[in-house]
mmCIF file of C-alpha atoms in Angstrom:
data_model
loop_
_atom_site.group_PDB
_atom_site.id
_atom_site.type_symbol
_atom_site.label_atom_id
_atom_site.label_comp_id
_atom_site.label_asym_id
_atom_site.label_seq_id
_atom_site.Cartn_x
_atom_site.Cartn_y
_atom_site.Cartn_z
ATOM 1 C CA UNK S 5 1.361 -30.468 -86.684
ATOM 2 C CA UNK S 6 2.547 -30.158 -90.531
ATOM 3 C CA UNK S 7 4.878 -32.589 -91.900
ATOM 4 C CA UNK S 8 7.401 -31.478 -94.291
ATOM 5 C CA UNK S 9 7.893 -33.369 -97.561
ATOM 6 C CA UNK S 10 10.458 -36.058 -96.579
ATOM 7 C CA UNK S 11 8.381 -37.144 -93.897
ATOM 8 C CA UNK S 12 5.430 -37.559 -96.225
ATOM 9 C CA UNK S 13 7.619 -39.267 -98.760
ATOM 10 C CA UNK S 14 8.165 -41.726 -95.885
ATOM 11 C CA UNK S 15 4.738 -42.341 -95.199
ATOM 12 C CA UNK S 16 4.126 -42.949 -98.802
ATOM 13 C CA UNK S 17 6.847 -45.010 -99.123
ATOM 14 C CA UNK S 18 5.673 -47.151 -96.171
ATOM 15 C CA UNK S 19 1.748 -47.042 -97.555
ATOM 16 C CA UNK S 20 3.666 -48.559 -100.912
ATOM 17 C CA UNK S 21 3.934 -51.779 -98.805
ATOM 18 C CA UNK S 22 0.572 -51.972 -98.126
ATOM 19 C CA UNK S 23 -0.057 -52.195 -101.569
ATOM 20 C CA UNK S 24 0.084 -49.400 -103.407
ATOM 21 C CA UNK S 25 2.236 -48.911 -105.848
ATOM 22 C CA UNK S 26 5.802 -47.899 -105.369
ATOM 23 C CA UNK S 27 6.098 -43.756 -106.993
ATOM 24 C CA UNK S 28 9.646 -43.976 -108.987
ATOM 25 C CA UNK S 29 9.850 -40.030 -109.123
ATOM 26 C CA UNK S 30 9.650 -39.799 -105.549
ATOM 27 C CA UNK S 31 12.954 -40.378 -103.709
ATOM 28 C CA UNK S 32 13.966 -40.314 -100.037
ATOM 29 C CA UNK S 33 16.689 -37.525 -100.680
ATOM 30 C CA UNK S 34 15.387 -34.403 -102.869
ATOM 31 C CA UNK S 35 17.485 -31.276 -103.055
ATOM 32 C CA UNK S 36 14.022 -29.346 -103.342
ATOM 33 C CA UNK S 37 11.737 -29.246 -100.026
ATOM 34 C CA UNK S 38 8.829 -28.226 -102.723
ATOM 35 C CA UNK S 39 6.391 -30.325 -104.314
ATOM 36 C CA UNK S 40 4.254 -28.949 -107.047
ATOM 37 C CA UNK S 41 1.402 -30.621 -107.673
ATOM 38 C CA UNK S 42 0.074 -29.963 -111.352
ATOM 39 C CA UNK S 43 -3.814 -30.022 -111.655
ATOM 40 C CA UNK S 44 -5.255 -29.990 -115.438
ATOM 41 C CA UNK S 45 -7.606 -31.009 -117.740
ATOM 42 C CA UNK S 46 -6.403 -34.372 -119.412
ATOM 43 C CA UNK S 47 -6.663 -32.436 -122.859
ATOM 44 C CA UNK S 48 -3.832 -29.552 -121.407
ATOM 45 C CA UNK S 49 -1.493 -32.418 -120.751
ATOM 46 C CA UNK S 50 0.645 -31.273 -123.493
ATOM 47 C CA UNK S 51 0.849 -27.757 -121.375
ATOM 48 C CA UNK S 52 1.015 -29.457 -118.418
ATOM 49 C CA UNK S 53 4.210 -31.244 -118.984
ATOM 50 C CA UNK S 54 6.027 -28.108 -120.448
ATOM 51 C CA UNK S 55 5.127 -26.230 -117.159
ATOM 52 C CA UNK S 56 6.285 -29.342 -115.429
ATOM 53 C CA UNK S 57 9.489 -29.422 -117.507
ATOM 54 C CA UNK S 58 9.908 -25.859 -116.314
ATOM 55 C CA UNK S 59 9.141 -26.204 -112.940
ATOM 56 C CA UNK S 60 11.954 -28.975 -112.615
ATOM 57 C CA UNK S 61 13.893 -26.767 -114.068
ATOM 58 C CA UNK S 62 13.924 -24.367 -111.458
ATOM 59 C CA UNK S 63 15.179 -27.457 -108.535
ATOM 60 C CA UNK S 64 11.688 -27.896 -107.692
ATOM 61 C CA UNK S 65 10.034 -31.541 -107.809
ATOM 62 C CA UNK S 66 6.607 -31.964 -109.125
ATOM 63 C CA UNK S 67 3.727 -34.365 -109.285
ATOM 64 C CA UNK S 68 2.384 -34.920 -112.636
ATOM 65 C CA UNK S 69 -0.282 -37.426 -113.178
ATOM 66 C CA UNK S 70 1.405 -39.362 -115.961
ATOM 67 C CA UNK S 71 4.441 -39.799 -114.150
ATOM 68 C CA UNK S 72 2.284 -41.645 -111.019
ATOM 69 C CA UNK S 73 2.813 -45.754 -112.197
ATOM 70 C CA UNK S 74 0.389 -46.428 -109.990
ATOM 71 C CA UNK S 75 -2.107 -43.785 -110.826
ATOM 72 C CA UNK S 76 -1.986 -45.354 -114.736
ATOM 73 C CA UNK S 77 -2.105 -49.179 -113.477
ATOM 74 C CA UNK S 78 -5.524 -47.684 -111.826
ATOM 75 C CA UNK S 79 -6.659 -45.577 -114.783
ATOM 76 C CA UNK S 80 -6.059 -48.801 -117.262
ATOM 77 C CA UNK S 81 -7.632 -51.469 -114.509
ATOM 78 C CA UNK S 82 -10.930 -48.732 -114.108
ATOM 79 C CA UNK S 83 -10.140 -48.818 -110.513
ATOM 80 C CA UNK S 84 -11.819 -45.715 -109.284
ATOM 81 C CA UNK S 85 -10.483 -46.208 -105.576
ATOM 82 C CA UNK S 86 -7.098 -46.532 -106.451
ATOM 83 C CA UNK S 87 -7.417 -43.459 -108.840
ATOM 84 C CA UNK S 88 -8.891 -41.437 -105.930
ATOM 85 C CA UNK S 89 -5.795 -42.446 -103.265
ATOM 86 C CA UNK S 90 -3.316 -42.273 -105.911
ATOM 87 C CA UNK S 91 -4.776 -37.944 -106.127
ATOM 88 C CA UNK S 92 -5.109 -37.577 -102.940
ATOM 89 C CA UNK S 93 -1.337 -39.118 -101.874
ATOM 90 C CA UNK S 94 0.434 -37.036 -105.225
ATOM 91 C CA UNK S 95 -1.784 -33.836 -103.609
ATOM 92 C CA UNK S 96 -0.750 -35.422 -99.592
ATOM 93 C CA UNK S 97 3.080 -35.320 -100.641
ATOM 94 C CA UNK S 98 2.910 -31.797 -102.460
ATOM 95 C CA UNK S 99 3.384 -28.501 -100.751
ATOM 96 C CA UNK S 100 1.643 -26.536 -103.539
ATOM 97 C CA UNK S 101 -0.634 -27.303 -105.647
ATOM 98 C CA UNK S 102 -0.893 -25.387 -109.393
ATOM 99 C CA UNK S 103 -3.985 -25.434 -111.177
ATOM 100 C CA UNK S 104 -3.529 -24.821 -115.383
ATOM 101 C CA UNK S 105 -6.597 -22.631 -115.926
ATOM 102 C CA UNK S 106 -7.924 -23.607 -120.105
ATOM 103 C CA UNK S 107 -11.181 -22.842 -121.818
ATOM 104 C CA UNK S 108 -10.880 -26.825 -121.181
ATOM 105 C CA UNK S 109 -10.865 -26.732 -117.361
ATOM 106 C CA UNK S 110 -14.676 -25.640 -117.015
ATOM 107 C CA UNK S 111 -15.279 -28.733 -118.153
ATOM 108 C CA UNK S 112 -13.451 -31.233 -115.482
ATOM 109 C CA UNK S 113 -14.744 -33.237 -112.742
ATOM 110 C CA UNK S 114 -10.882 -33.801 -111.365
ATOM 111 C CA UNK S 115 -9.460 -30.243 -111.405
ATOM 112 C CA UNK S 116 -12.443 -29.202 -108.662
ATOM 113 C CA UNK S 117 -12.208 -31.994 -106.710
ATOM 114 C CA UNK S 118 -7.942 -31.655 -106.676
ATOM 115 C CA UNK S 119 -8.118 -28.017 -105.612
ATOM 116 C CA UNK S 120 -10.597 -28.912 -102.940
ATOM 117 C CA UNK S 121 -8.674 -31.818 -101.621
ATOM 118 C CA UNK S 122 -5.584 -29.426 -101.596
ATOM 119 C CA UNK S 123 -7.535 -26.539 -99.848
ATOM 120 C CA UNK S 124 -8.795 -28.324 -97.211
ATOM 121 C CA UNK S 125 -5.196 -29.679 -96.780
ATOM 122 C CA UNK S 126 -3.714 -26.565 -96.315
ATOM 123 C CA UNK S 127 -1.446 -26.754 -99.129
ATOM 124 C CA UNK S 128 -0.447 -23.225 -101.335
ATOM 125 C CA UNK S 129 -2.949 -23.015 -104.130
ATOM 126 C CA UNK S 130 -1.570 -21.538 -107.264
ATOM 127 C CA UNK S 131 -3.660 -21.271 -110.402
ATOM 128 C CA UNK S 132 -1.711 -20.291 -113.456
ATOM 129 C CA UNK S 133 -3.616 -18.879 -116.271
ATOM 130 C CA UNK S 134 -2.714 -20.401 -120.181
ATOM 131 C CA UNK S 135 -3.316 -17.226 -123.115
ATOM 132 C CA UNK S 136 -6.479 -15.884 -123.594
ATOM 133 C CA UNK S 137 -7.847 -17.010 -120.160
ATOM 134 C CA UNK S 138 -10.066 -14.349 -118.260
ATOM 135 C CA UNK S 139 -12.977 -16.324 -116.982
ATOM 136 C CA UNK S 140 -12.242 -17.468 -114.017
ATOM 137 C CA UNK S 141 -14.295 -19.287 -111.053
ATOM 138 C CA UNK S 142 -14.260 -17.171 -108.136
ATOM 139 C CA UNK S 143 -12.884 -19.670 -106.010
ATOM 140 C CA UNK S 144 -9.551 -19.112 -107.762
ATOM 141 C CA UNK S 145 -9.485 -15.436 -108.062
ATOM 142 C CA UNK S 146 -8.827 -15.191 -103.931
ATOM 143 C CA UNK S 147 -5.607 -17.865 -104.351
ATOM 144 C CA UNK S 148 -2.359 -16.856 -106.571
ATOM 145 C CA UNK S 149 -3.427 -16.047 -110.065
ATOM 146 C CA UNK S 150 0.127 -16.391 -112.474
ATOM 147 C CA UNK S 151 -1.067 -15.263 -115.619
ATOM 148 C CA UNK S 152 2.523 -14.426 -116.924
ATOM 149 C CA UNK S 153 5.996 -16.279 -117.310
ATOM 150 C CA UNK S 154 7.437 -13.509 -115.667
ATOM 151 C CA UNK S 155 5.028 -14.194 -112.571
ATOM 152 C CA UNK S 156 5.392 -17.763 -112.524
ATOM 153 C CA UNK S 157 9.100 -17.194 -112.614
ATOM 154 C CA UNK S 158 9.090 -15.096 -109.220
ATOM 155 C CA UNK S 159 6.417 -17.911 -107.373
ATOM 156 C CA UNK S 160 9.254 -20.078 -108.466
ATOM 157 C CA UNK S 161 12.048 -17.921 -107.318
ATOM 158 C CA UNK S 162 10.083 -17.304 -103.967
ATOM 159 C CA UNK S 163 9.971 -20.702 -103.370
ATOM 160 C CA UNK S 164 13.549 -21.464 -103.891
ATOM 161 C CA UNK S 165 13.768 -18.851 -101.319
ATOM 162 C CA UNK S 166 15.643 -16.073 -103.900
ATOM 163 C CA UNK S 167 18.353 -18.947 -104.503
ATOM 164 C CA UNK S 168 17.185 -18.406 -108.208
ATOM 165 C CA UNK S 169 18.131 -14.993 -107.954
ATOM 166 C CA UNK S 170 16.244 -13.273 -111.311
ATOM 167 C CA UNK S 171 15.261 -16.782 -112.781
ATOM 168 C CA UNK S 172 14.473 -15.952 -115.791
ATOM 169 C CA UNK S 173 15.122 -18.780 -118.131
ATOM 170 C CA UNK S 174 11.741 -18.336 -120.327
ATOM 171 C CA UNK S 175 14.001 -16.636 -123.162
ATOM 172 C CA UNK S 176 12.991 -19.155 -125.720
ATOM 173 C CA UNK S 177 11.345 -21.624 -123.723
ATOM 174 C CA UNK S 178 7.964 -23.403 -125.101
ATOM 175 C CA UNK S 179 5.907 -21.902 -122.620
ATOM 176 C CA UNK S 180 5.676 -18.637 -124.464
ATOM 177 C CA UNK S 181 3.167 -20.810 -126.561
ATOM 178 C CA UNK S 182 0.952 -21.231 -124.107
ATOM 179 C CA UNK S 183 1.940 -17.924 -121.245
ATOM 180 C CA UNK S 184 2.466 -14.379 -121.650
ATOM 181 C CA UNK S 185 5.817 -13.283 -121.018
#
């Protein structure tokens, strides 16, 4: 039986007692019943914060790495385990997950494992493709390729369920640096 996002935030907030640490971005009460969880390669994490920026932007929460306290205690104390459950809860409270394709993202051992982990639990996988992307792993090119503002600006719109009714508030936003409009 799926669980909707509040219900996962409740389970998370419950695991937080068990010693975990406590996620500040996630509340009990969101006006958004989408997560977005944003897979990259550390060096994108300028792009991925933009997009994340962007996302939020549109009413719709979204798990960003550097934002998880208790994902950067880990990192800092080298505590592989906690890094792994502090993924796999951000990707376990998401409803989506969107993967920033980069000449970079060949190159990770996190942004596999993420879409995997996100895959096998059921969760929409998006990938969205930065400028002068075409190679692609083939794994990706059956899920939603957004390769465009435009495009990402109708997944978002689709997601708010058309309450964005022609979102379109790229017109001078930084992610024409890294997106096609």
């Amino acid at each position: 039986m799926a669980r909707n996002r509040a219900e996962d935030t409740k389970i998370f907030m419950e695991s937080s007692k068990m010693g975990f640490e406590n996620w500040e971005y996630i509340e009990q009460e969101k006006d958004t019943k989408y997560c977005i969880f944003i897979s990259h390669k550390h060096e994108n994490a300028k792009e991925a914060k933009a997009i994340g920026d962007y996302i939020k932007k549109a009413n719709i929460d979204i798990y960003l790495d550097k934002e998880d306290s208790g994902l950067q205690k880990a990192v800092k104390n080298n505590d592989d385990k906690e890094i792994v459950q502090s993924i796999e809860k951000g990707i376990a409270a998401s409803t989506h997950i969107l993967c920033i394709i980069s000449k970079n993202t060949k190159d990770s051992w996190w942004v596999p494992y993420e879409i995997g982990y996100a895959k096998k639990a059921k969760k929409g996988i998006n990938s969205l493709l930065l400028k002068n992307i075409t190679d692609i792993p083939s794994f990706l090119k059956i899920e939603n390729l957004i390769s465009r503002i435009e495009s990402l600006n109708k997944f978002l719109q689709s997601l708010n369920e058309n309450k964005l009714e022609n979102y379109n508030h790229y017109s001078g936003h930084s992610l024409e640096e890294y997106m096609e409009k």
